């Protein structure tokens, strides 16, 4: 395929992807939003003069350079009316890069533009996408998509020079956030099976990304104190074994009977004794392995093993920052960003199967039809309806009506802006020589919260009550 045709295909796929997102979330175009930590943590810390450790590293300790850089630029050089637009623009550029990788790279499991078109349409319609669409705070989940493509790609078809571009994508995804790091075990297995130099280089790069995040988390927690609510082994076991299985079981109920039944099934499964869940998950993966191996025919088993390793382990990285019990993410629609990677990996596995189905390939359309029906008929509150209009919030602040913070999504979250808010905050956490975020962390510790350089929704509630 010539360069002109590849770039033409990129343009077509970008229009397809953007058009479906616009149809699914029209309010994000007409009403830009600030979402969760991109406002409450990164932008707020940039406004309060936080240093690199407060701006570029998430309050759970992992690297999140994209959010920090965006917030710092916005707080320094951009008018408040355009802060939400700036964050959404950066988030969209990440999604453009993902579509660009799919369009321009040679991928054995997406051999033609038709395959790539169906795959990109499915990505735009994938469930649990509301809080990861045009939000820089959750772009690290989307940034892992090129690495998922590498997992299902036959590296033996590529020259060694391909590694440089792939390593760059992996490195950038690692700077954006930690989910990509959890793909290291799957890539390591793939490299051991394929023995391709490109796969070995990919695995090494992922290992370096994983080490960088672990070092960052260790250093951050050594300084600020605290740690996860549960043992890390328990988190990983639940994430790798139980959570994907329960999500898949819930998906079967979803297809058969709708959201209410699927929600009930997921809650019932999450209430079973842990040993039952581990045994059930192991049996489920074993049966799935046999079925997929039969479908994929020759030379299929190594690739199926990689797929299962990815499906089993991909959720662990997204739980690095999840402070609650893993079962909280199970009810259908509630998992949000924590289910996105599972959905992306499963879509990639399905695409790999259909790429080897002989013509006619009409079956390619089936996953997109299902996702389309689900995407546009799910309850609107599950998809993320319009929240506070950021431009109206700024106008109200300029009129003096938001002394204790401008409202953002989700409900109850705010961003404090201006010297008046800073003075109000210092009245709460005290005035002193220590940086204000150090005083915020101290106030949190004194009030039964983890010692972190980040404001919390309850702090804004307190500021409003005392105002």
GROMACS .gro file of C-alpha atoms in nm:
model
  467
    1UNK     CA    1   0.000   0.000   0.000
    2UNK     CA    2   0.138   0.341  -0.098
    3UNK     CA    3   0.194   0.620   0.152
    4UNK     CA    4  -0.085   0.825  -0.008
    5UNK     CA    5  -0.336   0.542   0.037
    6UNK     CA    6  -0.228   0.485   0.397
    7UNK     CA    7  -0.275   0.853   0.483
    8UNK     CA    8  -0.604   0.857   0.296
    9UNK     CA    9  -0.714   0.559   0.503
   10UNK     CA   10  -0.608   0.746   0.818
   11UNK     CA   11  -0.828   1.039   0.719
   12UNK     CA   12  -1.124   0.811   0.657
   13UNK     CA   13  -1.079   0.625   0.987
   14UNK     CA   14  -1.045   0.951   1.176
   15UNK     CA   15  -1.370   1.082   1.027
   16UNK     CA   16  -1.541   0.754   1.112
   17UNK     CA   17  -1.412   0.753   1.470
   18UNK     CA   18  -1.486   1.121   1.530
   19UNK     CA   19  -1.830   1.099   1.374
   20UNK     CA   20  -1.936   0.809   1.594
   21UNK     CA   21  -1.805   0.981   1.907
   22UNK     CA   22  -1.990   1.298   1.812
   23UNK     CA   23  -2.312   1.102   1.762
   24UNK     CA   24  -2.266   0.921   2.093
   25UNK     CA   25  -2.161   1.221   2.304
   26UNK     CA   26  -2.280   1.538   2.122
   27UNK     CA   27  -2.274   1.742   2.443
   28UNK     CA   28  -1.895   1.704   2.470
   29UNK     CA   29  -1.858   1.910   2.153
   30UNK     CA   30  -2.105   2.185   2.238
   31UNK     CA   31  -2.028   2.190   2.610
   32UNK     CA   32  -1.662   2.112   2.694
   33UNK     CA   33  -1.609   1.973   3.042
   34UNK     CA   34  -1.344   1.929   3.307
   35UNK     CA   35  -1.362   1.580   3.449
   36UNK     CA   36  -1.258   1.458   3.793
   37UNK     CA   37  -0.883   1.466   3.864
   38UNK     CA   38  -0.797   1.675   3.558
   39UNK     CA   39  -0.970   1.959   3.743
   40UNK     CA   40  -0.966   1.872   4.113
   41UNK     CA   41  -0.608   1.747   4.122
   42UNK     CA   42  -0.389   1.849   3.827
   43UNK     CA   43  -0.539   2.186   3.737
   44UNK     CA   44  -0.601   2.272   4.102
   45UNK     CA   45  -0.242   2.192   4.198
   46UNK     CA   46  -0.109   2.394   3.905
   47UNK     CA   47  -0.322   2.691   4.016
   48UNK     CA   48  -0.189   2.657   4.372
   49UNK     CA   49   0.171   2.654   4.254
   50UNK     CA   50   0.246   2.287   4.305
   51UNK     CA   51   0.590   2.165   4.201
   52UNK     CA   52   0.665   1.878   3.960
   53UNK     CA   53   0.578   1.616   4.220
   54UNK     CA   54   0.234   1.765   4.265
   55UNK     CA   55   0.160   1.839   3.900
   56UNK     CA   56   0.313   1.556   3.699
   57UNK     CA   57   0.256   1.264   3.937
   58UNK     CA   58  -0.086   1.133   4.038
   59UNK     CA   59  -0.170   1.130   4.408
   60UNK     CA   60  -0.136   0.750   4.404
   61UNK     CA   61   0.226   0.797   4.297
   62UNK     CA   62   0.228   0.696   3.932
   63UNK     CA   63   0.350   0.914   3.646
   64UNK     CA   64   0.087   1.120   3.464
   65UNK     CA   65   0.286   1.372   3.262
   66UNK     CA   66   0.016   1.449   3.003
   67UNK     CA   67  -0.233   1.572   3.262
   68UNK     CA   68   0.027   1.767   3.452
   69UNK     CA   69   0.168   1.939   3.144
   70UNK     CA   70  -0.178   2.026   3.014
   71UNK     CA   71  -0.285   2.169   3.349
   72UNK     CA   72   0.036   2.369   3.389
   73UNK     CA   73   0.006   2.524   3.042
   74UNK     CA   74  -0.363   2.599   3.094
   75UNK     CA   75  -0.314   2.757   3.436
   76UNK     CA   76  -0.018   2.965   3.316
   77UNK     CA   77  -0.112   3.087   2.970
   78UNK     CA   78  -0.480   3.015   2.893
   79UNK     CA   79  -0.787   3.205   3.006
   80UNK     CA   80  -1.015   3.011   3.244
   81UNK     CA   81  -1.300   3.002   2.990
   82UNK     CA   82  -1.088   2.772   2.770
   83UNK     CA   83  -0.942   2.535   3.030
   84UNK     CA   84  -1.199   2.262   2.960
   85UNK     CA   85  -1.149   2.299   2.585
   86UNK     CA   86  -0.770   2.272   2.629
   87UNK     CA   87  -0.798   1.946   2.824
   88UNK     CA   88  -1.046   1.800   2.575
   89UNK     CA   89  -0.822   1.898   2.283
   90UNK     CA   90  -0.522   1.720   2.434
   91UNK     CA   91  -0.737   1.414   2.507
   92UNK     CA   92  -0.865   1.409   2.149
   93UNK     CA   93  -0.507   1.426   2.016
   94UNK     CA   94  -0.426   1.108   2.209
   95UNK     CA   95  -0.724   0.935   2.051
   96UNK     CA   96  -0.615   1.069   1.710
   97UNK     CA   97  -0.272   0.914   1.769
   98UNK     CA   98  -0.436   0.578   1.851
   99UNK     CA   99  -0.640   0.587   1.530
  100UNK     CA  100  -0.326   0.694   1.343
  101UNK     CA  101  -0.131   0.395   1.469
  102UNK     CA  102  -0.408   0.158   1.364
  103UNK     CA  103  -0.436   0.324   1.022
  104UNK     CA  104  -0.068   0.363   0.935
  105UNK     CA  105   0.096   0.059   1.094
  106UNK     CA  106   0.105  -0.283   0.930
  107UNK     CA  107  -0.095  -0.511   1.160
  108UNK     CA  108  -0.139  -0.879   1.078
  109UNK     CA  109  -0.469  -0.905   1.265
  110UNK     CA  110  -0.608  -0.603   1.075
  111UNK     CA  111  -0.482  -0.673   0.723
  112UNK     CA  112  -0.712  -0.445   0.520
  113UNK     CA  113  -0.879  -0.107   0.545
  114UNK     CA  114  -1.212  -0.288   0.581
  115UNK     CA  115  -1.085  -0.472   0.889
  116UNK     CA  116  -0.946  -0.150   1.033
  117UNK     CA  117  -1.271   0.038   0.964
  118UNK     CA  118  -1.480  -0.217   1.153
  119UNK     CA  119  -1.227  -0.223   1.437
  120UNK     CA  120  -1.215   0.158   1.470
  121UNK     CA  121  -1.595   0.175   1.465
  122UNK     CA  122  -1.604  -0.080   1.746
  123UNK     CA  123  -1.352   0.126   1.946
  124UNK     CA  124  -1.573   0.432   1.916
  125UNK     CA  125  -1.877   0.237   2.035
  126UNK     CA  126  -1.710   0.029   2.306
  127UNK     CA  127  -1.909   0.022   2.633
  128UNK     CA  128  -1.786   0.205   2.943
  129UNK     CA  129  -1.640   0.483   2.730
  130UNK     CA  130  -1.818   0.787   2.874
  131UNK     CA  131  -1.557   0.883   3.133
  132UNK     CA  132  -1.265   0.805   2.901
  133UNK     CA  133  -1.390   1.008   2.605
  134UNK     CA  134  -1.223   1.347   2.570
  135UNK     CA  135  -1.097   1.345   2.928
  136UNK     CA  136  -0.724   1.386   2.971
  137UNK     CA  137  -0.739   1.233   3.319
  138UNK     CA  138  -0.831   0.894   3.169
  139UNK     CA  139  -0.636   0.905   2.844
  140UNK     CA  140  -0.383   0.658   2.982
  141UNK     CA  141  -0.639   0.384   2.917
  142UNK     CA  142  -0.672   0.477   2.550
  143UNK     CA  143  -0.295   0.522   2.520
  144UNK     CA  144  -0.254   0.148   2.584
  145UNK     CA  145  -0.444   0.061   2.265
  146UNK     CA  146  -0.139   0.059   2.030
  147UNK     CA  147   0.035  -0.179   2.271
  148UNK     CA  148  -0.270  -0.407   2.266
  149UNK     CA  149  -0.238  -0.404   1.886
  150UNK     CA  150   0.125  -0.509   1.923
  151UNK     CA  151   0.014  -0.805   2.135
  152UNK     CA  152  -0.200  -0.947   1.855
  153UNK     CA  153   0.036  -0.852   1.573
  154UNK     CA  154   0.271  -1.108   1.415
  155UNK     CA  155   0.610  -0.946   1.476
  156UNK     CA  156   0.786  -1.194   1.247
  157UNK     CA  157   0.645  -1.000   0.952
  158UNK     CA  158   0.827  -0.679   1.047
  159UNK     CA  159   1.190  -0.566   1.013
  160UNK     CA  160   1.382  -0.485   1.329
  161UNK     CA  161   1.358  -0.114   1.246
  162UNK     CA  162   0.987  -0.131   1.332
  163UNK     CA  163   1.089  -0.152   1.698
  164UNK     CA  164   1.190   0.214   1.719
  165UNK     CA  165   0.844   0.345   1.642
  166UNK     CA  166   0.675   0.088   1.864
  167UNK     CA  167   0.912   0.165   2.153
  168UNK     CA  168   0.831   0.535   2.115
  169UNK     CA  169   0.458   0.463   2.141
  170UNK     CA  170   0.514   0.245   2.449
  171UNK     CA  171   0.729   0.510   2.616
  172UNK     CA  172   0.481   0.790   2.552
  173UNK     CA  173   0.194   0.573   2.675
  174UNK     CA  174   0.395   0.502   2.991
  175UNK     CA  175   0.443   0.873   3.058
  176UNK     CA  176   0.069   0.927   3.019
  177UNK     CA  177  -0.018   0.667   3.283
  178UNK     CA  178   0.025   0.314   3.422
  179UNK     CA  179  -0.229   0.089   3.241
  180UNK     CA  180   0.018   0.010   2.964
  181UNK     CA  181   0.261  -0.133   3.221
  182UNK     CA  182   0.029  -0.422   3.309
  183UNK     CA  183   0.061  -0.551   2.954
  184UNK     CA  184   0.424  -0.645   3.024
  185UNK     CA  185   0.349  -1.007   3.133
  186UNK     CA  186   0.145  -1.067   2.818
  187UNK     CA  187   0.415  -0.916   2.596
  188UNK     CA  188   0.683  -1.119   2.775
  189UNK     CA  189   0.493  -1.442   2.705
  190UNK     CA  190   0.447  -1.338   2.343
  191UNK     CA  191   0.818  -1.260   2.306
  192UNK     CA  192   0.914  -1.598   2.452
  193UNK     CA  193   0.679  -1.776   2.212
  194UNK     CA  194   0.751  -1.581   1.894
  195UNK     CA  195   1.125  -1.521   1.957
  196UNK     CA  196   1.099  -1.224   1.723
  197UNK     CA  197   1.348  -0.942   1.794
  198UNK     CA  198   1.072  -0.683   1.766
  199UNK     CA  199   0.867  -0.858   2.035
  200UNK     CA  200   1.169  -0.882   2.262
  201UNK     CA  201   1.230  -0.510   2.223
  202UNK     CA  202   0.865  -0.435   2.294
  203UNK     CA  203   0.876  -0.647   2.611
  204UNK     CA  204   1.195  -0.477   2.731
  205UNK     CA  205   1.045  -0.132   2.676
  206UNK     CA  206   0.732  -0.230   2.868
  207UNK     CA  207   0.948  -0.363   3.151
  208UNK     CA  208   1.129  -0.028   3.176
  209UNK     CA  209   0.793   0.152   3.185
  210UNK     CA  210   0.674  -0.080   3.463
  211UNK     CA  211   0.992  -0.017   3.665
  212UNK     CA  212   0.955   0.360   3.620
  213UNK     CA  213   0.602   0.354   3.760
  214UNK     CA  214   0.693   0.129   4.051
  215UNK     CA  215   0.988   0.353   4.143
  216UNK     CA  216   0.768   0.662   4.116
  217UNK     CA  217   0.499   0.507   4.335
  218UNK     CA  218   0.752   0.389   4.593
  219UNK     CA  219   0.924   0.728   4.614
  220UNK     CA  220   0.596   0.916   4.631
  221UNK     CA  221   0.455   0.701   4.909
  222UNK     CA  222   0.785   0.709   5.098
  223UNK     CA  223   0.755   1.089   5.108
  224UNK     CA  224   0.381   1.127   5.164
  225UNK     CA  225   0.318   0.805   5.355
  226UNK     CA  226   0.019   0.576   5.329
  227UNK     CA  227  -0.045   0.291   5.090
  228UNK     CA  228  -0.314   0.075   4.938
  229UNK     CA  229  -0.608  -0.028   5.151
  230UNK     CA  230  -0.540  -0.396   5.083
  231UNK     CA  231  -0.235  -0.610   5.021
  232UNK     CA  232  -0.106  -0.564   4.665
  233UNK     CA  233  -0.118  -0.940   4.606
  234UNK     CA  234  -0.489  -0.944   4.684
  235UNK     CA  235  -0.545  -0.655   4.443
  236UNK     CA  236  -0.358  -0.832   4.165
  237UNK     CA  237  -0.531  -1.166   4.223
  238UNK     CA  238  -0.878  -1.013   4.214
  239UNK     CA  239  -0.787  -0.800   3.914
  240UNK     CA  240  -0.626  -1.076   3.709
  241UNK     CA  241  -0.867  -1.359   3.783
  242UNK     CA  242  -1.200  -1.252   3.923
  243UNK     CA  243  -1.279  -0.914   3.771
  244UNK     CA  244  -1.247  -1.002   3.399
  245UNK     CA  245  -1.444  -1.324   3.450
  246UNK     CA  246  -1.727  -1.147   3.628
  247UNK     CA  247  -1.734  -0.878   3.361
  248UNK     CA  248  -1.764  -1.142   3.091
  249UNK     CA  249  -2.040  -1.321   3.282
  250UNK     CA  250  -2.217  -0.989   3.321
  251UNK     CA  251  -2.179  -0.924   2.948
  252UNK     CA  252  -2.355  -1.252   2.864
  253UNK     CA  253  -2.646  -1.153   3.089
  254UNK     CA  254  -2.641  -0.806   2.934
  255UNK     CA  255  -2.686  -0.943   2.584
  256UNK     CA  256  -2.958  -1.181   2.695
  257UNK     CA  257  -3.167  -0.973   2.931
  258UNK     CA  258  -3.050  -0.613   2.957
  259UNK     CA  259  -2.889  -0.393   3.220
  260UNK     CA  260  -3.106  -0.481   3.519
  261UNK     CA  261  -3.050  -0.857   3.495
  262UNK     CA  262  -2.679  -0.814   3.416
  263UNK     CA  263  -2.641  -0.584   3.716
  264UNK     CA  264  -2.811  -0.841   3.940
  265UNK     CA  265  -2.592  -1.123   3.805
  266UNK     CA  266  -2.273  -0.925   3.863
  267UNK     CA  267  -2.373  -0.839   4.220
  268UNK     CA  268  -2.465  -1.200   4.293
  269UNK     CA  269  -2.135  -1.330   4.157
  270UNK     CA  270  -1.937  -1.074   4.356
  271UNK     CA  271  -2.101  -1.204   4.674
  272UNK     CA  272  -1.970  -1.559   4.634
  273UNK     CA  273  -1.682  -1.685   4.852
  274UNK     CA  274  -1.343  -1.594   4.706
  275UNK     CA  275  -1.232  -1.955   4.657
  276UNK     CA  276  -1.540  -2.021   4.442
  277UNK     CA  277  -1.453  -1.720   4.229
  278UNK     CA  278  -1.094  -1.833   4.177
  279UNK     CA  279  -1.201  -2.187   4.084
  280UNK     CA  280  -1.476  -2.058   3.856
  281UNK     CA  281  -1.243  -1.813   3.686
  282UNK     CA  282  -0.976  -2.078   3.626
  283UNK     CA  283  -1.235  -2.319   3.480
  284UNK     CA  284  -1.381  -2.043   3.265
  285UNK     CA  285  -1.042  -1.950   3.119
  286UNK     CA  286  -0.963  -2.317   3.056
  287UNK     CA  287  -1.283  -2.370   2.857
  288UNK     CA  288  -1.226  -2.045   2.669
  289UNK     CA  289  -0.873  -2.157   2.582
  290UNK     CA  290  -1.003  -2.481   2.429
  291UNK     CA  291  -1.276  -2.302   2.231
  292UNK     CA  292  -1.044  -2.035   2.093
  293UNK     CA  293  -0.776  -2.290   2.007
  294UNK     CA  294  -1.031  -2.488   1.807
  295UNK     CA  295  -1.146  -2.176   1.625
  296UNK     CA  296  -0.801  -2.046   1.542
  297UNK     CA  297  -0.676  -2.376   1.390
  298UNK     CA  298  -0.306  -2.403   1.301
  299UNK     CA  299  -0.038  -2.210   1.490
  300UNK     CA  300  -0.312  -2.070   1.703
  301UNK     CA  301  -0.230  -2.188   2.053
  302UNK     CA  302   0.055  -1.943   2.132
  303UNK     CA  303  -0.158  -1.649   2.023
  304UNK     CA  304  -0.453  -1.773   2.228
  305UNK     CA  305  -0.229  -1.803   2.533
  306UNK     CA  306  -0.119  -1.444   2.483
  307UNK     CA  307  -0.481  -1.333   2.450
  308UNK     CA  308  -0.578  -1.507   2.772
  309UNK     CA  309  -0.280  -1.368   2.961
  310UNK     CA  310  -0.376  -1.022   2.842
  311UNK     CA  311  -0.743  -1.065   2.931
  312UNK     CA  312  -0.650  -1.199   3.274
  313UNK     CA  313  -0.393  -0.938   3.362
  314UNK     CA  314  -0.484  -0.621   3.183
  315UNK     CA  315  -0.711  -0.491   3.458
  316UNK     CA  316  -0.442  -0.490   3.726
  317UNK     CA  317  -0.278  -0.172   3.604
  318UNK     CA  318  -0.603   0.020   3.602
  319UNK     CA  319  -0.654  -0.082   3.966
  320UNK     CA  320  -0.323   0.078   4.075
  321UNK     CA  321  -0.519   0.389   4.166
  322UNK     CA  322  -0.841   0.217   4.273
  323UNK     CA  323  -0.863   0.256   4.652
  324UNK     CA  324  -1.180   0.052   4.706
  325UNK     CA  325  -1.265  -0.314   4.682
  326UNK     CA  326  -1.247  -0.454   4.331
  327UNK     CA  327  -1.606  -0.575   4.342
  328UNK     CA  328  -1.722  -0.213   4.348
  329UNK     CA  329  -1.639  -0.200   3.978
  330UNK     CA  330  -1.843  -0.505   3.886
  331UNK     CA  331  -2.205  -0.394   3.841
  332UNK     CA  332  -2.258  -0.336   3.471
  333UNK     CA  333  -2.192   0.022   3.371
  334UNK     CA  334  -2.033   0.112   3.705
  335UNK     CA  335  -1.686  -0.011   3.619
  336UNK     CA  336  -1.633   0.270   3.371
  337UNK     CA  337  -1.267   0.324   3.294
  338UNK     CA  338  -1.173   0.009   3.486
  339UNK     CA  339  -1.353  -0.204   3.226
  340UNK     CA  340  -1.224  -0.025   2.915
  341UNK     CA  341  -0.900  -0.220   2.877
  342UNK     CA  342  -1.081  -0.551   2.910
  343UNK     CA  343  -1.320  -0.442   2.635
  344UNK     CA  344  -1.033  -0.329   2.411
  345UNK     CA  345  -0.841  -0.654   2.454
  346UNK     CA  346  -1.150  -0.862   2.384
  347UNK     CA  347  -1.225  -0.658   2.071
  348UNK     CA  348  -0.868  -0.713   1.951
  349UNK     CA  349  -0.897  -1.087   2.011
  350UNK     CA  350  -1.225  -1.097   1.817
  351UNK     CA  351  -1.069  -0.897   1.534
  352UNK     CA  352  -0.781  -1.145   1.520
  353UNK     CA  353  -1.025  -1.433   1.486
  354UNK     CA  354  -1.230  -1.268   1.212
  355UNK     CA  355  -0.919  -1.166   1.019
  356UNK     CA  356  -0.859  -1.537   0.956
  357UNK     CA  357  -1.217  -1.619   0.859
  358UNK     CA  358  -1.236  -1.689   0.483
  359UNK     CA  359  -1.466  -1.471   0.267
  360UNK     CA  360  -1.742  -1.369   0.288
  361UNK     CA  361  -1.651  -1.168   0.598
  362UNK     CA  362  -2.000  -1.038   0.671
  363UNK     CA  363  -1.951  -1.165   1.027
  364UNK     CA  364  -1.715  -0.870   1.079
  365UNK     CA  365  -2.017  -0.644   1.107
  366UNK     CA  366  -2.179  -0.837   1.392
  367UNK     CA  367  -1.969  -0.696   1.680
  368UNK     CA  368  -2.023  -0.340   1.559
  369UNK     CA  369  -2.399  -0.388   1.528
  370UNK     CA  370  -2.415  -0.517   1.886
  371UNK     CA  371  -2.195  -0.238   2.021
  372UNK     CA  372  -2.399   0.022   1.832
  373UNK     CA  373  -2.726  -0.102   1.979
  374UNK     CA  374  -2.573  -0.109   2.327
  375UNK     CA  375  -2.406   0.230   2.291
  376UNK     CA  376  -2.714   0.420   2.182
  377UNK     CA  377  -2.980   0.242   2.389
  378UNK     CA  378  -2.808   0.222   2.726
  379UNK     CA  379  -2.956   0.446   2.997
  380UNK     CA  380  -2.821   0.797   2.944
  381UNK     CA  381  -2.690   0.828   3.298
  382UNK     CA  382  -2.466   0.529   3.224
  383UNK     CA  383  -2.319   0.711   2.924
  384UNK     CA  384  -2.247   1.036   3.100
  385UNK     CA  385  -2.493   1.314   3.023
  386UNK     CA  386  -2.411   1.685   3.027
  387UNK     CA  387  -2.275   1.814   3.355
  388UNK     CA  388  -2.211   2.173   3.465
  389UNK     CA  389  -2.143   2.409   3.173
  390UNK     CA  390  -1.784   2.517   3.235
  391UNK     CA  391  -1.823   2.850   3.054
  392UNK     CA  392  -2.125   2.939   3.269
  393UNK     CA  393  -1.929   2.838   3.579
  394UNK     CA  394  -1.647   3.075   3.484
  395UNK     CA  395  -1.897   3.353   3.414
  396UNK     CA  396  -2.052   3.296   3.757
  397UNK     CA  397  -1.706   3.303   3.917
  398UNK     CA  398  -1.622   3.631   3.745
  399UNK     CA  399  -1.949   3.769   3.882
  400UNK     CA  400  -1.845   3.664   4.233
  401UNK     CA  401  -2.088   3.373   4.266
  402UNK     CA  402  -1.838   3.084   4.304
  403UNK     CA  403  -1.625   3.175   4.609
  404UNK     CA  404  -1.575   2.811   4.714
  405UNK     CA  405  -1.507   2.655   4.375
  406UNK     CA  406  -1.636   2.610   4.020
  407UNK     CA  407  -1.839   2.293   3.965
  408UNK     CA  408  -1.705   2.018   3.736
  409UNK     CA  409  -1.796   1.655   3.663
  410UNK     CA  410  -1.875   1.429   3.843
  411UNK     CA  411  -2.132   1.581   4.075
  412UNK     CA  412  -1.984   1.733   4.389
  413UNK     CA  413  -1.634   1.799   4.247
  414UNK     CA  414  -1.495   2.152   4.211
  415UNK     CA  415  -1.195   2.363   4.112
  416UNK     CA  416  -1.101   2.665   4.322
  417UNK     CA  417  -0.985   2.969   4.124
  418UNK     CA  418  -0.844   3.308   4.219
  419UNK     CA  419  -0.688   3.479   4.517
  420UNK     CA  420  -1.018   3.482   4.703
  421UNK     CA  421  -1.033   3.104   4.698
  422UNK     CA  422  -0.669   3.076   4.799
  423UNK     CA  423  -0.731   3.299   5.101
  424UNK     CA  424  -1.037   3.093   5.194
  425UNK     CA  425  -0.833   2.772   5.164
  426UNK     CA  426  -0.554   2.913   5.383
  427UNK     CA  427  -0.818   2.994   5.641
  428UNK     CA  428  -0.897   2.622   5.650
  429UNK     CA  429  -0.547   2.467   5.636
  430UNK     CA  430  -0.359   2.749   5.808
  431UNK     CA  431  -0.104   3.008   5.705
  432UNK     CA  432   0.264   2.919   5.725
  433UNK     CA  433   0.598   2.899   5.551
  434UNK     CA  434   0.532   2.550   5.413
  435UNK     CA  435   0.391   2.534   5.059
  436UNK     CA  436   0.012   2.538   5.060
  437UNK     CA  437  -0.012   2.181   4.927
  438UNK     CA  438   0.200   2.063   5.221
  439UNK     CA  439  -0.053   2.229   5.451
  440UNK     CA  440  -0.338   2.068   5.257
  441UNK     CA  441  -0.175   1.727   5.308
  442UNK     CA  442  -0.138   1.797   5.679
  443UNK     CA  443  -0.503   1.900   5.711
  444UNK     CA  444  -0.611   1.582   5.536
  445UNK     CA  445  -0.406   1.369   5.775
  446UNK     CA  446  -0.550   1.549   6.078
  447UNK     CA  447  -0.903   1.486   5.951
  448UNK     CA  448  -0.876   1.112   5.892
  449UNK     CA  449  -0.781   1.121   5.524
  450UNK     CA  450  -0.470   0.994   5.347
  451UNK     CA  451  -0.187   1.246   5.356
  452UNK     CA  452  -0.185   1.364   4.995
  453UNK     CA  453  -0.110   1.700   4.826
  454UNK     CA  454  -0.460   1.716   4.679
  455UNK     CA  455  -0.788   1.878   4.767
  456UNK     CA  456  -1.091   1.652   4.816
  457UNK     CA  457  -1.462   1.716   4.753
  458UNK     CA  458  -1.532   1.721   5.127
  459UNK     CA  459  -1.278   2.004   5.166
  460UNK     CA  460  -1.480   2.215   4.923
  461UNK     CA  461  -1.795   2.132   5.120
  462UNK     CA  462  -1.620   2.254   5.435
  463UNK     CA  463  -1.508   2.574   5.261
  464UNK     CA  464  -1.863   2.645   5.150
  465UNK     CA  465  -2.004   2.581   5.498
  466UNK     CA  466  -1.750   2.808   5.664
  467UNK     CA  467  -1.794   3.081   5.402
   0.00000   0.00000   0.00000
